XYZ file of C-alpha atoms in Angstrom:
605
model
C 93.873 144.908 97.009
C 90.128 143.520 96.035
C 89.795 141.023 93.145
C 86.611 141.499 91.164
C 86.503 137.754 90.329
C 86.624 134.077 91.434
C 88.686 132.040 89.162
C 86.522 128.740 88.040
C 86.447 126.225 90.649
C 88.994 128.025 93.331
C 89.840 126.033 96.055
C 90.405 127.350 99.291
C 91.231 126.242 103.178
C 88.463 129.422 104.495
C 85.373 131.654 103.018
C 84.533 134.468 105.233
C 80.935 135.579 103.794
C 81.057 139.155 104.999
C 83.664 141.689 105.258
C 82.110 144.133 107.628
C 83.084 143.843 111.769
C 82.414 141.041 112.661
C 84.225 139.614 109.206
C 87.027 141.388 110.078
C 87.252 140.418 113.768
C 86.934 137.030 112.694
C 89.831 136.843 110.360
C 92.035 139.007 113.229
C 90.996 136.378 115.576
C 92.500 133.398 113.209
C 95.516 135.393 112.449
C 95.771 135.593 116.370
C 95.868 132.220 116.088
C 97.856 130.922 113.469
C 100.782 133.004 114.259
C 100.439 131.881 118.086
C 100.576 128.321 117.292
C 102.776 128.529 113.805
C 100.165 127.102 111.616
C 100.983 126.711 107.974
C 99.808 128.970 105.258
C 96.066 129.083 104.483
C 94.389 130.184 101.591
C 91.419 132.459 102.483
C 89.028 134.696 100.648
C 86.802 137.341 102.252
C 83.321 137.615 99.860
C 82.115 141.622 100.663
C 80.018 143.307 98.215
C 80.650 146.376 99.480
C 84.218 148.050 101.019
C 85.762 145.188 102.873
C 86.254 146.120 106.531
C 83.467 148.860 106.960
C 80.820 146.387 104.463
C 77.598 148.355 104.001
C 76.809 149.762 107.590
C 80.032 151.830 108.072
C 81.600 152.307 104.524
C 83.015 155.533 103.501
C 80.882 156.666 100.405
C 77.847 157.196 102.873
C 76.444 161.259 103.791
C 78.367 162.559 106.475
C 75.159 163.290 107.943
C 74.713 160.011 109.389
C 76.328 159.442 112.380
C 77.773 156.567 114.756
C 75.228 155.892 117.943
C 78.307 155.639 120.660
C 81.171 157.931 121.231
C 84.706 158.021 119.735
C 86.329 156.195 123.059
C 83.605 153.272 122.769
C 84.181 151.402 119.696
C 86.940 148.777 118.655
C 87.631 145.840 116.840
C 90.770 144.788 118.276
C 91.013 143.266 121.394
C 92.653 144.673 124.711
C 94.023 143.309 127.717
C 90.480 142.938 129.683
C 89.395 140.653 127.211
C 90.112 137.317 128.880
C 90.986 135.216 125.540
C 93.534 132.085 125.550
C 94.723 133.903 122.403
C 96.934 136.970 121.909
C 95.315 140.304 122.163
C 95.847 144.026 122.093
C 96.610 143.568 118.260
C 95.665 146.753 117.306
C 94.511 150.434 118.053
C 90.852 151.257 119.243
C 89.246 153.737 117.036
C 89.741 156.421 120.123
C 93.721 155.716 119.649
C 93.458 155.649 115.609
C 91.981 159.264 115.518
C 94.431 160.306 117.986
C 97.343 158.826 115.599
C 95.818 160.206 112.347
C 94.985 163.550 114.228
C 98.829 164.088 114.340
C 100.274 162.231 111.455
C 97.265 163.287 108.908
C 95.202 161.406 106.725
C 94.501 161.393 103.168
C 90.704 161.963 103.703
C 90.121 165.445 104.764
C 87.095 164.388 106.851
C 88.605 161.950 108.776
C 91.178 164.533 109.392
C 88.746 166.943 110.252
C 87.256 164.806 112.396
C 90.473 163.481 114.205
C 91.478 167.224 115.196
C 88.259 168.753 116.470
C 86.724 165.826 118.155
C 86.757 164.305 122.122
C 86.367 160.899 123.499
C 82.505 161.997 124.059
C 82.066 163.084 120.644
C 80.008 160.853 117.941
C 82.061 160.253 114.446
C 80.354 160.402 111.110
C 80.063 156.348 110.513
C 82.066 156.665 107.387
C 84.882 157.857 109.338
C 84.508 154.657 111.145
C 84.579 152.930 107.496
C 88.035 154.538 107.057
C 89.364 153.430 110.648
C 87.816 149.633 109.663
C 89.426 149.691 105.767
C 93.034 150.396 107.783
C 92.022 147.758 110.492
C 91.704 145.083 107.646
C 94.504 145.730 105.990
C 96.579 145.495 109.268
C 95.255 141.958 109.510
C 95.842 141.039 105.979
C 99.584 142.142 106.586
C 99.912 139.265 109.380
C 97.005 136.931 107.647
C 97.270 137.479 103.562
C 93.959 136.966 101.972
C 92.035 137.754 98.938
C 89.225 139.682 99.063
C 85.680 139.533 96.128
C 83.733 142.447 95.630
C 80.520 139.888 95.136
C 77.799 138.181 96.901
C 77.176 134.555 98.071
C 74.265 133.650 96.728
C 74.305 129.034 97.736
C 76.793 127.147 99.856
C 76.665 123.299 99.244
C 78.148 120.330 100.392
C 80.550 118.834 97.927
C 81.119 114.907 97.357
C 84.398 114.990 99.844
C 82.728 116.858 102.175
C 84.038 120.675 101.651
C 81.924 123.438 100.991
C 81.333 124.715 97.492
C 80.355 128.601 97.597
C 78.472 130.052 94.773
C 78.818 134.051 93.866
C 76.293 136.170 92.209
C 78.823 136.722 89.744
C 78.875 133.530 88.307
C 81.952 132.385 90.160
C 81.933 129.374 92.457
C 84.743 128.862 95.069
C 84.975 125.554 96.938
C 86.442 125.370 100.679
C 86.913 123.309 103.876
C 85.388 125.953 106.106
C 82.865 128.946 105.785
C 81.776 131.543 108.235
C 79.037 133.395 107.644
C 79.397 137.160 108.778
C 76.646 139.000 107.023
C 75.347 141.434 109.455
C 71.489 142.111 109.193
C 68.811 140.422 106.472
C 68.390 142.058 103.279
C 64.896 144.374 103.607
C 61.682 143.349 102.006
C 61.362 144.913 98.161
C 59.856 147.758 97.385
C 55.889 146.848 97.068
C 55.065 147.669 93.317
C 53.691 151.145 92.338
C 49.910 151.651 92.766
C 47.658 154.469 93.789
C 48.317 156.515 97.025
C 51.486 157.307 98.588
C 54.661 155.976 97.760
C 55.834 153.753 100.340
C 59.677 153.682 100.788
C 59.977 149.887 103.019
C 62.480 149.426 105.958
C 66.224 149.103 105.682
C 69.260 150.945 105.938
C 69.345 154.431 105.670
C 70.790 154.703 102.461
C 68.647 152.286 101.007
C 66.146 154.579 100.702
C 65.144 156.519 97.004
C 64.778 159.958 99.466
C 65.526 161.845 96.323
C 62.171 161.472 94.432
C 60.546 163.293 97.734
C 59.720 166.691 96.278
C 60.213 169.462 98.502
C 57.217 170.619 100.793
C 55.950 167.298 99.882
C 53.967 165.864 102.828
C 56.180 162.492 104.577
C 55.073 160.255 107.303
C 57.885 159.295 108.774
C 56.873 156.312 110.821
C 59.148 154.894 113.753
C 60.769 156.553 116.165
C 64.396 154.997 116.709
C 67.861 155.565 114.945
C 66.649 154.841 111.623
C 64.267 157.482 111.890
C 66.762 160.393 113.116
C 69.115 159.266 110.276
C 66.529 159.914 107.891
C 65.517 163.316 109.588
C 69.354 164.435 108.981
C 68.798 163.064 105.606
C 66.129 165.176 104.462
C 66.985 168.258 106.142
C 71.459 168.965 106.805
C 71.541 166.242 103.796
C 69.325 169.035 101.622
C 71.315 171.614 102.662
C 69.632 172.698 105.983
C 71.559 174.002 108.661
C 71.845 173.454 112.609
C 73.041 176.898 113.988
C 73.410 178.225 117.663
C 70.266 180.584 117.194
C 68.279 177.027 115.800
C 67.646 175.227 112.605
C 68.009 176.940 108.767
C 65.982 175.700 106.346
C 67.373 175.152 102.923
C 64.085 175.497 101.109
C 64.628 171.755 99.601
C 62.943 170.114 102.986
C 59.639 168.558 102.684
C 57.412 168.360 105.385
C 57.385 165.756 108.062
C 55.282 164.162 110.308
C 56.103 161.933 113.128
C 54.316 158.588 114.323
C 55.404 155.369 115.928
C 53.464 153.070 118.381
C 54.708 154.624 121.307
C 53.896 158.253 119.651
C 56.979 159.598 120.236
C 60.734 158.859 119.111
C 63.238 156.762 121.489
C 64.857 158.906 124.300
C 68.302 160.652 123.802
C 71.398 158.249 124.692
C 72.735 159.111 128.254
C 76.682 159.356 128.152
C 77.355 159.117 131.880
C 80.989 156.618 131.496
C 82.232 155.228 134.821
C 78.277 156.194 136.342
C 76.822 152.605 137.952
C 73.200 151.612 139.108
C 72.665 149.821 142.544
C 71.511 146.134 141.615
C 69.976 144.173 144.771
C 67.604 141.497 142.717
C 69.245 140.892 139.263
C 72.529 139.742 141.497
C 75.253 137.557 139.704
C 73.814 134.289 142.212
C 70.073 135.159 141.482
C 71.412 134.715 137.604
C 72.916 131.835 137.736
C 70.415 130.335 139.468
C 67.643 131.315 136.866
C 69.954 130.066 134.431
C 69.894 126.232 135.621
C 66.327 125.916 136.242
C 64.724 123.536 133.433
C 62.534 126.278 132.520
C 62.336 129.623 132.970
C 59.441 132.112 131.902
C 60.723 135.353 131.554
C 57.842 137.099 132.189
C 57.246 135.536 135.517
C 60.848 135.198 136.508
C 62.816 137.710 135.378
C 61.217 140.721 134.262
C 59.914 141.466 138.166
C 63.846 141.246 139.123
C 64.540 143.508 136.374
C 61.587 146.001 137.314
C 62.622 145.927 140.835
C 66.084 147.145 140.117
C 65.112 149.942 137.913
C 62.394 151.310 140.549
C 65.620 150.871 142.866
C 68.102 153.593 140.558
C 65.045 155.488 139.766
C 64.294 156.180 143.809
C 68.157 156.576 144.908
C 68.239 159.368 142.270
C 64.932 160.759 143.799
C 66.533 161.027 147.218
C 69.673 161.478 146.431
C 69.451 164.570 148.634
C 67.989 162.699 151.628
C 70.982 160.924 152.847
C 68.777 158.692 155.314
C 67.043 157.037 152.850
C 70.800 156.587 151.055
C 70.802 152.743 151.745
C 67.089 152.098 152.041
C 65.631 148.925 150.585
C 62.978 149.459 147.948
C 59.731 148.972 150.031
C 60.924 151.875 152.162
C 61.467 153.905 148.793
C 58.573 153.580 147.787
C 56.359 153.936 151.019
C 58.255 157.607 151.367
C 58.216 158.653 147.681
C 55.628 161.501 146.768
C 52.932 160.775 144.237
C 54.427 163.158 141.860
C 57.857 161.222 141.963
C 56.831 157.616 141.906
C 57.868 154.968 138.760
C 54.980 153.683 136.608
C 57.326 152.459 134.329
C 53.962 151.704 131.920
C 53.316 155.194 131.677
C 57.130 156.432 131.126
C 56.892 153.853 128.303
C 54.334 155.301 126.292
C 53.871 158.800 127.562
C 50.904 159.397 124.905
C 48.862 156.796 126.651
C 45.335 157.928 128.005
C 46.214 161.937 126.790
C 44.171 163.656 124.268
C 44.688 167.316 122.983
C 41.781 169.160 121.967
C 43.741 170.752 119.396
C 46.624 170.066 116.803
C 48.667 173.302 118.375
C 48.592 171.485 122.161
C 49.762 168.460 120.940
C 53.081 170.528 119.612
C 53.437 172.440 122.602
C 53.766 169.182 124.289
C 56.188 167.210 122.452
C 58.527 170.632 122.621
C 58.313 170.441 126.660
C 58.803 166.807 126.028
C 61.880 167.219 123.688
C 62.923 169.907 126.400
C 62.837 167.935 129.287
C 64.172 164.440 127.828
C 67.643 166.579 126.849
C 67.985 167.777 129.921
C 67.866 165.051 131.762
C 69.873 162.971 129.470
C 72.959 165.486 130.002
C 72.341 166.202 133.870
C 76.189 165.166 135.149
C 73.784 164.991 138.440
C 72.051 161.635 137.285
C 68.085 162.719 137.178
C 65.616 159.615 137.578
C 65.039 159.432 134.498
C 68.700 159.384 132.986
C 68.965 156.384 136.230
C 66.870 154.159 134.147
C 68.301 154.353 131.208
C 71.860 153.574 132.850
C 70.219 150.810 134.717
C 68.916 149.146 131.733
C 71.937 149.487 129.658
C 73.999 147.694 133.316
C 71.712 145.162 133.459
C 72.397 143.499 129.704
C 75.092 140.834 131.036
C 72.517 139.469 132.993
C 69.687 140.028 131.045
C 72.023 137.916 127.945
C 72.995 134.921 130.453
C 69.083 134.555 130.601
C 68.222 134.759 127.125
C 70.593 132.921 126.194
C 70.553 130.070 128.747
C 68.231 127.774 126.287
C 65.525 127.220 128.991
C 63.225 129.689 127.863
C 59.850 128.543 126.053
C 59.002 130.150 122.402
C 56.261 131.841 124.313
C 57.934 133.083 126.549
C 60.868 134.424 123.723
C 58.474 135.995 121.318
C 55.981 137.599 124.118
C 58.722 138.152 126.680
C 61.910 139.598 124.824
C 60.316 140.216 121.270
C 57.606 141.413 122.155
C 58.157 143.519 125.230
C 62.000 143.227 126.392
C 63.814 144.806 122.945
C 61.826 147.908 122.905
C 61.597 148.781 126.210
C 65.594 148.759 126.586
C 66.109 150.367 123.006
C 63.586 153.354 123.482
C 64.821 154.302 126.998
C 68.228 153.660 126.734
C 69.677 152.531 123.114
C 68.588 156.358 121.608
C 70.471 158.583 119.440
C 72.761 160.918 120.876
C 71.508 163.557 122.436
C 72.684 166.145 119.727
C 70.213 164.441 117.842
C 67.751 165.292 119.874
C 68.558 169.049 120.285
C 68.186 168.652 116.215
C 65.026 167.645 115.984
C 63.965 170.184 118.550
C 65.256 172.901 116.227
C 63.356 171.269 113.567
C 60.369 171.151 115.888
C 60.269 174.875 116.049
C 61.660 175.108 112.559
C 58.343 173.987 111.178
C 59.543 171.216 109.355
C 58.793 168.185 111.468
C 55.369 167.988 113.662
C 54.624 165.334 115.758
C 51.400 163.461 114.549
C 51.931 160.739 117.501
C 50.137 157.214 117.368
C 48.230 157.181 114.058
C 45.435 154.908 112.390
C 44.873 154.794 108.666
C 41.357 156.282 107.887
C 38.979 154.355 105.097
C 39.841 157.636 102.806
C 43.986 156.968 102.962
C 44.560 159.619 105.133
C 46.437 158.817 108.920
C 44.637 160.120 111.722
C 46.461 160.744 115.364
C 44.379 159.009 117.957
C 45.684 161.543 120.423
C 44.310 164.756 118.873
C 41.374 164.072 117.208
C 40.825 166.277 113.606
C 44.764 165.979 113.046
C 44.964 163.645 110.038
C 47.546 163.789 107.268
C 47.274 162.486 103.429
C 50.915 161.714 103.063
C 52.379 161.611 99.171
C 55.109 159.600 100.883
C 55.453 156.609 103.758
C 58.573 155.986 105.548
C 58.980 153.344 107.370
C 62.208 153.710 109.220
C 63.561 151.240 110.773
C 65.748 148.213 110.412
C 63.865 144.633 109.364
C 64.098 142.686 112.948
C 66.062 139.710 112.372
C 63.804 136.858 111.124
C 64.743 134.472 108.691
C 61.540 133.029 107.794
C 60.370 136.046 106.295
C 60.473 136.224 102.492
C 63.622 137.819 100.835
C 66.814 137.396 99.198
C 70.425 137.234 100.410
C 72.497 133.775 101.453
C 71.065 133.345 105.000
C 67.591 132.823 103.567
C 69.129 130.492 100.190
C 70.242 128.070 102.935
C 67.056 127.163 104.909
C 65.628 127.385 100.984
C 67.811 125.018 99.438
C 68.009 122.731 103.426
C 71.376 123.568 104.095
C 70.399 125.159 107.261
C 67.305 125.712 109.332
C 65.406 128.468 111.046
C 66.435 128.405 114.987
C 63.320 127.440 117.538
C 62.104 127.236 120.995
C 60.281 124.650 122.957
C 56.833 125.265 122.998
C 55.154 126.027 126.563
C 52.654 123.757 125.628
C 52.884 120.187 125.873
C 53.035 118.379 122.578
C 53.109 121.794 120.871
C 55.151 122.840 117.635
C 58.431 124.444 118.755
C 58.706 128.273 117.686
C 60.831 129.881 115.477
C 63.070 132.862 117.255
C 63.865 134.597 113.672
C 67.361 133.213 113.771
C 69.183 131.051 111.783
C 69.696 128.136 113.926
C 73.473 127.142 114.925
C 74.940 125.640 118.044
C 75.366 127.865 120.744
C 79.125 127.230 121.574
C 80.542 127.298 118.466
C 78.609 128.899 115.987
C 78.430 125.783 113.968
C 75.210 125.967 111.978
C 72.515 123.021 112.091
C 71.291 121.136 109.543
C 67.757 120.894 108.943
C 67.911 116.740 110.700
C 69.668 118.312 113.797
C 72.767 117.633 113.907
C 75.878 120.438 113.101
C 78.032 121.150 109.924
C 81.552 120.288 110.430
C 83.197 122.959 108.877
C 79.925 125.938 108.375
C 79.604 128.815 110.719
C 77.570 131.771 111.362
C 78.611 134.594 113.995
C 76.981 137.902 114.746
C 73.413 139.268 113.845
C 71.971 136.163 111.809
C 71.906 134.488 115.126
C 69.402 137.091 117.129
C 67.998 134.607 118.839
C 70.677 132.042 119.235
C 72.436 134.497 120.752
C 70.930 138.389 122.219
C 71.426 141.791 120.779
C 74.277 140.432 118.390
C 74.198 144.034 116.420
C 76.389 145.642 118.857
C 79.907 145.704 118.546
C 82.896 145.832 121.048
C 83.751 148.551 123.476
C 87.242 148.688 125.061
C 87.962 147.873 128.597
C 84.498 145.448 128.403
C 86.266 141.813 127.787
C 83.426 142.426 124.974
C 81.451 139.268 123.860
C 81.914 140.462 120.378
C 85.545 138.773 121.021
C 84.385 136.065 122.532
C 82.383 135.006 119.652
C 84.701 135.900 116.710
C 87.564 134.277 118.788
C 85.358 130.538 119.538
C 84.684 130.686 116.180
C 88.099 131.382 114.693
C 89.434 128.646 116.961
C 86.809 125.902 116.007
C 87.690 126.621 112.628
C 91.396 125.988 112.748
C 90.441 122.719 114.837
C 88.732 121.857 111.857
C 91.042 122.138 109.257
C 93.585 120.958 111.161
C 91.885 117.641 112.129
C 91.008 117.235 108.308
C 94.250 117.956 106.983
C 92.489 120.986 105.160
C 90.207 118.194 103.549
C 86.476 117.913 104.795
C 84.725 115.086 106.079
C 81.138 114.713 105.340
C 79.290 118.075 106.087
C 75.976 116.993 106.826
C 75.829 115.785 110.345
C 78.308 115.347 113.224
C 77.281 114.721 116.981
C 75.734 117.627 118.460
């Protein structure tokens, strides 16, 4: 059941701020908890604008069009027996198991059913069937944890004069409470700029943010960015219209407008390659070679970590290149690469943007290319024999751990941060191996040859307004609308609304930073809110830690490393880890205070 309303002045032992995963995993976590150590009864209210449980990413009012980016068997948000907690797991189903259930017991939502009984563990579920498998997930907690649930907004948090927390809603309401967790999942977007001459420019966020239905049909878009943001919108505007993928290729409804493709790299991120159980060699990013990184004083990642990273990836990328030469099965990676042809070497520069230094004499070669590019990226992402370039992409995605012990070790400079993993790191790992699934792919082919997309690649914007390819010189397009698809990176100095932002406004938090490289130089701000590493307590603007406020999950990109993915069974997942530290500290807390608060504004760090 969701109340609509605080009462005036509620007091309560726990706000959750959030009711989407990592929301809901935190409130299974304390109910882990109480009923393991037979605490008393708390009073607890989840604040979720949207569905509580699937919140605004996953709920189930969305298009069916817009799909999950990992397969049925890989998302959960209960724990399971690999997840090495000192509190009880394997609490609830995975959403592989749910389906399975609802697949032979039914379900009151015909496309869930649907779903349930014509899908595989490799499949990819519409994300509001997700929603529905999240709305049951919370109220399976809520029958072991009760707690009330607002369909409103935080909009302030405040200390109080004894020390709790008073919580103020966008509704007017105002609850006051001993603990809060913030769970909020990614930064409102920037607003909409106002309307002036040219095209109309639609501003990043999620999918559904955007007005798509004011885009006439045949009307010219330039759709810029190139990861999942961008295929969602592609489904959007052509199955969400009333297109239609068939065997014999893509069936325009009519309603489509025409779309045009650009993004720095000039082409869109590489299909997802589903190869479970399939492991890369690793010989230089070892467990020891981590944890030595990890205790230096300071470590540039540029200098120090990215050649270990390289190093591997040449490593899969050559094993799968002589995979038939059983000699060279065990080489090291000098001997790899003395013995590989030309044609078959890595320039991993040139993978990474493979519009870099080309030029097409005309619009039509340009096409031609990105097809044989489309064409060869799917079949390599679902070769069950593991072609070089599918090897990179599971090498990347093996060498996270690792790669999140480093980030997160708190000996990196702000340089080295922003240039390092900002700058290079996230977008190297997230267009070779974070794509869409490859059906997506095979869609946009069929839209390729359809007519309705066309790949404009890199683009500059003319002095006239029009946006001119810099890889086929005479292609320029005068767009009536501009896209820009993708989700706002995490950065919470950036102007905008939503509670993360009110608390560094109003100095109940700060933004998190990085030691400057330079001696005597200003630290640097990572884009997260800043909390303390080990407990998600978040810091107050003098330094030290609120007793009794918390922040898990995406707010802290930066704090922590690529906190927008969620758990996958059989992992011992860090989304646990977190929600489970946190849900712990919190019960310290109000136990210690007797469910009263001492003074919020600094404790020792």
């Amino acid at each position: 059941m969701t109340h609509n309303a605080a009462s005036p002045d509620d007091e309560v032992h726990l706000v959750v701020v959030g009711g989407g995963p990592r929301g809901l995993s935190l409130l299974e976590r304390v109910a882990a908890r109480v009923r393991q150590d037979g605490g008393s009864e708390l009073r607890i209210v989840l604040v979720e604008p949207y569905p509580a449980g699937a919140g605004k990413v996953w709920r189930q009012g969305q298009p069916a069009e817009l799909l999950m980016n990992t397969t049925t068997a890989d998302n959960t948000v209960f724990p399971d027996a690999s997840v090495r907690l000192d509190s009880p797991v394997e609490t609830g189903p995975t959403f592989l198991e749910w389906l399975r259930r609802i697949a032979a017991e039914g379900h009151p939502d015909p496309g869930c059913l649907a779903f349930a009984r014509s899908s595989g563990e490799r499949d990819y579920a519409p994300r509001r069937v997700y929603g529905a498998y999240l709305a049951e997930a919370l109220e399976a907690v809520r029958a072991r944890l009760p707690f009330r649930v607002l369909a409103d907004s935080a909009t302030g948090i405040a200390g109080t004069a004894d020390g709790r927390y008073l919580v103020r809603l966008a509704s007017g309401g105002r609850l006051t409470a001993a603990a809060v967790v913030l769970a909020t999942g990614h930064l409102d977007g920037p607003p909409a700029p106002p309307a002036a001459e040219g095209p109309t420019l639609l501003p990043g966020g999620h999918p559904t943010d955007y007005d798509l239905a004011a885009t006439a049909p045949g009307a010219e878009v330039l759709l810029r960015g190139g990861g999942l943001n961008a295929y969602d919108v592609l489904a959007l505007l052509t199955e969400g219209r009333g297109g239609r993928h068939t065997a014999a290729g893509y069936r325009p409804s009519g309603r489509e407008p025409r779309i045009w493709i650009t993004s720095r790299r000039g082409v869109p991120f590489h299909a997802r390659v589903d190869t479970p159980g399939v492991r890369a060699p690793v010989a230089h990013l070892t467990p020891e070679t981590v944890d030595e990184l990890a205790a230096r004083p300071r470590l540039d990642f540029r200098a120090d970590v990215l050649p270990l990273l390289h190093a591997d990836l040449e490593l899969a990328w050559y094993r799968r290149v002589f995979a038939e030469h059983p000699e060279l099965a065990t080489a090291e990676l000098p001997a790899l690469r003395a013995a590989a042809p030309a044609s078959h070497r890595l320039v991993l520069d040139r993978l990474a943007a493979p519009l870099e230094g080309r030029r097409f004499a005309h619009p039509d070669q340009l096409q031609r290319w990105f097809a044989a590019h489309l064409d060869a990226d799917l079949a390599a992402a679902t070769d069950p024999a593991l072609p070089p370039a599918a090897a990179l992409a599971v090498a990347m995605r093996q060498a996270r751990p690792a790669l999140t012990r480093l980030i997160t070790a708190g000996n990196l400079t702000g340089e080295s941060y922003r240039r390092d993993v900002l700058g290079h790191l996230n977008g190297l790992l997230n267009f070779f191996s974070a794509g869409p699934p490859a059906r997506r792919v095979r869609e946009l082919r069929a839209l390729h040859a359809a007519g309705v997309v066309r790949l404009l690649g890199p683009a500059t914007r003319t002095p006239d307004g029009a946006w001119a390819s810099t890889v086929a010189p005479g292609l320029a397009v005068r767009p009536e609308v501009v896209i820009d698809a993708w989700i706002p990176p995490v950065d919470v100095t950036t102007e905008g609304t939503g509670i993360v932002r009110a608390l560094i406004a109003d100095g109940v938090g700060r933004p998190h930073t990085l030691p400057s490289a330079t001696p005597g130089g200003a630290p640097l701000p990572t884009g997260a809110l800043d909390a303390r590493a080990r407990d998600g307590r978040l810091r107050c603007p003098g330094g030290g830690v609120h007793h009794g406020l918390f922040a898990v999950g995406v707010p802290l990109e930066g704090v922590r490393w690529t906190t927008a993915i969620g758990a996958r069974p059989g992992t011992d997942a860090a989304f646990f880890h977190e929600t489970d530290q946190v849900a712990a500290e919190v019960l310290a807390t109000l136990s210690q205070r007797g469910h009263l608060a001492r003074a919020p504004q600094e404790i020792p760090q």
